[in-house]
Amino acid sequence: MLNLLRPAVTKVLTPIGRALARRGISANAITAAGAVGTVVAALWLYPLGWLWWGSVIITVFVLLDLLDGVLARMTGSDQSRWGAFLDSTLDRLADAGIFSGLILYFILKDDPEIVLAGVALFCLVAGALVSYAKARAEGLGMTANVGIAERSERLVVVLVSAGFSGLGVPYILPAGLWLLAAASAVTVGQRMVHVYKQAVVE
């Protein structure tokens, strides 16, 4: 759903991409910087309870995921198999960092919230399954580009709910995590059904 906004965001990022390309900065370098920055910010700021600033900083690094695509197309490296593999792998690393940071936040509180830590862990696992289902389907020559909670939607939910929780909005982080857990589980089911239908036709 949020992929509909990608053309507009890409238009904004294009001048930045041109500037980076002129300086010889590669798309893979941007990919790595975004992932490392996300993991460091999440594992440092979230456990300290700095949910607002953590979410703001992580959002900046997440936007690099769009910038690396723009830069790759400009430099002609968008067809690189290594670049595609690196991008997907580091996306999983970044996701793990975000949810691990939230898990530590819940566990390290003066009054630990073990249930919410478990929900955050479920979101991490379910999100990985969403991505794996697509990758495995494509490896078998099928598609799995369906579902209500792709990575962009999952990131928006977790970052917005964590950020506003840091501003003192009550219940928004638990609500966001429960919503994300349910949506991720549904998406896994949707992709399984989608692939099953293709397999049966064969």
Protein backbone atom coordinates (compact mmCIF):
# COMPACT_ATOMS: atom_id res chain seq x y z
CA MET A 1 0.00 0.00 0.00
CA LEU A 2 2.72 2.46 1.01
CA ASN A 3 4.58 1.53 -2.17
CA LEU A 4 2.16 3.92 -3.90
CA LEU A 5 4.11 6.76 -2.25
CA ARG A 6 7.44 5.49 -3.54
CA PRO A 7 7.44 7.55 -6.80
CA ALA A 8 6.90 10.80 -4.87
CA VAL A 9 9.60 9.97 -2.32
CA THR A 10 11.96 8.90 -5.09
CA LYS A 11 11.48 12.26 -6.81
CA VAL A 12 12.52 14.05 -3.61
CA LEU A 13 15.56 11.80 -3.12
CA THR A 14 16.78 11.98 -6.71
CA PRO A 15 18.85 15.20 -6.28
CA ILE A 16 20.53 13.68 -3.22
CA GLY A 17 21.26 10.55 -5.21
CA ARG A 18 22.87 12.60 -7.99
CA ALA A 19 25.10 14.39 -5.50
CA LEU A 20 26.22 11.11 -3.93
CA ALA A 21 26.83 9.53 -7.34
CA ARG A 22 29.08 12.44 -8.34
CA ARG A 23 31.15 11.82 -5.20
CA GLY A 24 31.57 8.17 -6.05
CA ILE A 25 29.49 6.86 -3.14
CA SER A 26 28.02 3.46 -3.98
CA ALA A 27 24.51 2.20 -3.36
CA ASN A 28 25.91 -0.68 -1.32
CA ALA A 29 27.67 1.77 0.99
CA ILE A 30 24.37 3.58 1.58
CA THR A 31 22.64 0.25 2.22
CA ALA A 32 25.24 -0.74 4.80
CA ALA A 33 25.20 2.68 6.48
CA GLY A 34 21.42 2.59 6.80
CA ALA A 35 21.36 -0.88 8.33
CA VAL A 36 24.23 -0.25 10.76
CA GLY A 37 22.79 3.11 11.78
CA THR A 38 19.37 1.57 12.39
CA VAL A 39 20.75 -1.24 14.53
CA VAL A 40 22.99 1.04 16.60
CA ALA A 41 20.23 3.60 17.19
CA ALA A 42 17.65 0.96 18.10
CA LEU A 43 19.87 -1.01 20.47
CA TRP A 44 21.20 2.14 22.10
CA LEU A 45 18.23 4.52 22.34
CA TYR A 46 15.22 2.22 22.76
CA PRO A 47 16.53 0.34 25.84
CA LEU A 48 17.23 3.72 27.46
CA GLY A 49 13.59 4.68 26.96
CA TRP A 50 14.31 7.34 24.36
CA LEU A 51 11.53 6.14 22.10
CA TRP A 52 10.82 9.43 20.36
CA TRP A 53 14.38 10.30 19.42
CA GLY A 54 15.14 6.69 18.67
CA SER A 55 12.26 6.52 16.20
CA VAL A 56 13.21 9.82 14.55
CA ILE A 57 16.83 8.78 14.06
CA ILE A 58 15.87 5.29 12.87
CA THR A 59 13.44 6.82 10.36
CA VAL A 60 16.29 8.82 8.84
CA PHE A 61 18.36 5.67 8.44
CA VAL A 62 15.38 3.73 7.06
CA LEU A 63 14.95 6.36 4.35
CA LEU A 64 18.43 5.42 3.16
CA ASP A 65 16.81 2.19 1.99
CA LEU A 66 14.98 4.23 -0.64
CA LEU A 67 18.02 6.35 -1.39
CA ASP A 68 20.19 3.34 -2.14
CA GLY A 69 17.69 2.24 -4.78
CA VAL A 70 17.74 5.67 -6.41
CA LEU A 71 21.53 5.70 -6.36
CA ALA A 72 21.73 2.17 -7.77
CA ARG A 73 19.60 3.12 -10.76
CA MET A 74 21.73 6.21 -11.41
CA THR A 75 25.00 4.30 -11.30
CA GLY A 76 23.69 1.35 -13.29
CA SER A 77 24.13 -1.06 -10.40
CA ASP A 78 20.43 -1.77 -9.91
CA GLN A 79 20.84 -5.08 -11.74
CA SER A 80 23.58 -6.27 -9.39
CA ARG A 81 22.70 -9.60 -7.80
CA TRP A 82 25.11 -8.89 -4.97
CA GLY A 83 23.45 -5.54 -4.31
CA ALA A 84 19.99 -7.12 -4.21
CA PHE A 85 21.19 -9.85 -1.86
CA LEU A 86 22.96 -7.35 0.40
CA ASP A 87 19.91 -5.09 0.53
CA SER A 88 17.54 -7.90 1.50
CA THR A 89 19.92 -9.34 4.07
CA LEU A 90 20.61 -6.01 5.74
CA ASP A 91 16.89 -5.22 5.78
CA ARG A 92 16.43 -8.30 7.97
CA LEU A 93 19.30 -7.14 10.19
CA ALA A 94 17.75 -3.70 10.58
CA ASP A 95 14.36 -5.18 11.45
CA ALA A 96 15.99 -7.42 14.05
CA GLY A 97 17.72 -4.40 15.57
CA ILE A 98 14.49 -2.42 15.88
CA PHE A 99 12.48 -5.15 17.56
CA SER A 100 15.40 -6.29 19.71
CA GLY A 101 15.70 -2.73 20.97
CA LEU A 102 12.02 -2.72 21.91
CA ILE A 103 12.32 -6.12 23.58
CA LEU A 104 15.17 -4.78 25.72
CA TYR A 105 13.12 -1.67 26.49
CA PHE A 106 10.25 -3.75 27.87
CA ILE A 107 12.52 -6.12 29.80
CA LEU A 108 14.74 -3.44 31.35
CA LYS A 109 11.89 -1.26 32.63
CA ASP A 110 11.54 -0.89 36.41
CA ASP A 111 8.34 -2.88 36.03
CA PRO A 112 9.20 -5.29 33.18
CA GLU A 113 6.47 -5.89 30.60
CA ILE A 114 7.20 -9.48 29.62
CA VAL A 115 4.00 -9.93 27.59
CA LEU A 116 4.80 -6.95 25.37
CA ALA A 117 8.38 -8.17 25.01
CA GLY A 118 6.90 -11.43 23.76
CA VAL A 119 4.63 -9.59 21.32
CA ALA A 120 7.62 -7.66 19.98
CA LEU A 121 9.49 -10.95 19.55
CA PHE A 122 6.50 -12.40 17.69
CA CYS A 123 6.47 -9.35 15.40
CA LEU A 124 10.14 -9.94 14.63
CA VAL A 125 9.64 -13.62 13.83
CA ALA A 126 6.43 -13.05 11.84
CA GLY A 127 8.06 -10.24 9.86
CA ALA A 128 10.94 -12.53 8.97
CA LEU A 129 8.44 -15.17 7.85
CA VAL A 130 6.69 -12.63 5.62
CA SER A 131 9.98 -11.91 3.88
CA TYR A 132 11.01 -15.56 3.75
CA ALA A 133 7.71 -16.60 2.18
CA LYS A 134 8.28 -14.16 -0.68
CA ALA A 135 11.92 -15.14 -1.16
CA ARG A 136 11.15 -18.87 -1.11
CA ALA A 137 8.26 -18.47 -3.55
CA GLU A 138 10.44 -16.53 -5.97
CA GLY A 139 13.13 -19.19 -5.62
CA LEU A 140 10.56 -21.73 -6.79
CA GLY A 141 9.55 -19.60 -9.76
CA MET A 142 6.35 -18.22 -8.21
CA THR A 143 5.31 -14.89 -6.72
CA ALA A 144 4.15 -13.81 -3.28
CA ASN A 145 3.76 -10.05 -3.60
CA VAL A 146 0.55 -9.96 -1.58
CA GLY A 147 -0.41 -9.14 1.97
CA ILE A 148 -1.58 -6.30 4.17
CA ALA A 149 1.72 -5.85 6.04
CA GLU A 150 4.75 -5.60 3.82
CA ARG A 151 7.99 -4.25 5.27
CA SER A 152 7.16 -0.59 4.68
CA GLU A 153 3.82 -0.89 6.49
CA ARG A 154 5.44 -2.77 9.38
CA LEU A 155 8.09 -0.10 9.79
CA VAL A 156 5.56 2.72 9.76
CA VAL A 157 3.45 1.05 12.46
CA VAL A 158 6.33 0.25 14.79
CA LEU A 159 8.16 3.57 14.38
CA VAL A 160 5.04 5.73 14.68
CA SER A 161 3.72 3.85 17.71
CA ALA A 162 7.12 3.85 19.44
CA GLY A 163 7.72 7.50 18.63
CA PHE A 164 4.38 8.74 19.93
CA SER A 165 4.73 6.52 22.97
CA GLY A 166 7.95 8.41 23.66
CA LEU A 167 5.93 11.64 23.58
CA GLY A 168 3.64 10.27 26.27
CA VAL A 169 0.68 9.07 24.19
CA PRO A 170 -0.80 6.25 26.31
CA TYR A 171 -1.34 2.70 25.03
CA ILE A 172 -0.17 3.49 21.49
CA LEU A 173 2.91 1.26 21.56
CA PRO A 174 1.10 -1.83 22.90
CA ALA A 175 -1.74 -1.23 20.43
CA GLY A 176 0.71 -0.83 17.57
CA LEU A 177 2.56 -4.02 18.43
CA TRP A 178 -0.60 -6.10 18.79
CA LEU A 179 -1.87 -4.70 15.48
CA LEU A 180 1.44 -5.46 13.83
CA ALA A 181 1.52 -9.00 15.21
CA ALA A 182 -1.95 -9.70 13.85
CA ALA A 183 -1.28 -8.07 10.47
CA SER A 184 2.01 -9.93 10.05
CA ALA A 185 0.37 -13.27 10.84
CA VAL A 186 -2.40 -12.54 8.33
CA THR A 187 0.18 -11.60 5.70
CA VAL A 188 2.03 -14.88 6.17
CA GLY A 189 -1.28 -16.68 5.66
CA GLN A 190 -2.10 -14.61 2.58
CA ARG A 191 1.23 -15.43 0.99
CA MET A 192 0.90 -19.13 1.75
CA VAL A 193 -2.54 -19.22 0.14
CA HIS A 194 -1.29 -17.23 -2.86
CA VAL A 195 1.62 -19.62 -3.43
CA TYR A 196 -0.60 -22.67 -2.87
CA LYS A 197 -2.95 -21.53 -5.62
CA GLN A 198 -0.05 -21.14 -8.03
CA ALA A 199 1.38 -24.53 -7.09
CA VAL A 200 -1.99 -26.26 -7.58
CA VAL A 201 -2.38 -24.74 -11.04
CA GLU A 202 0.97 -26.25 -12.00
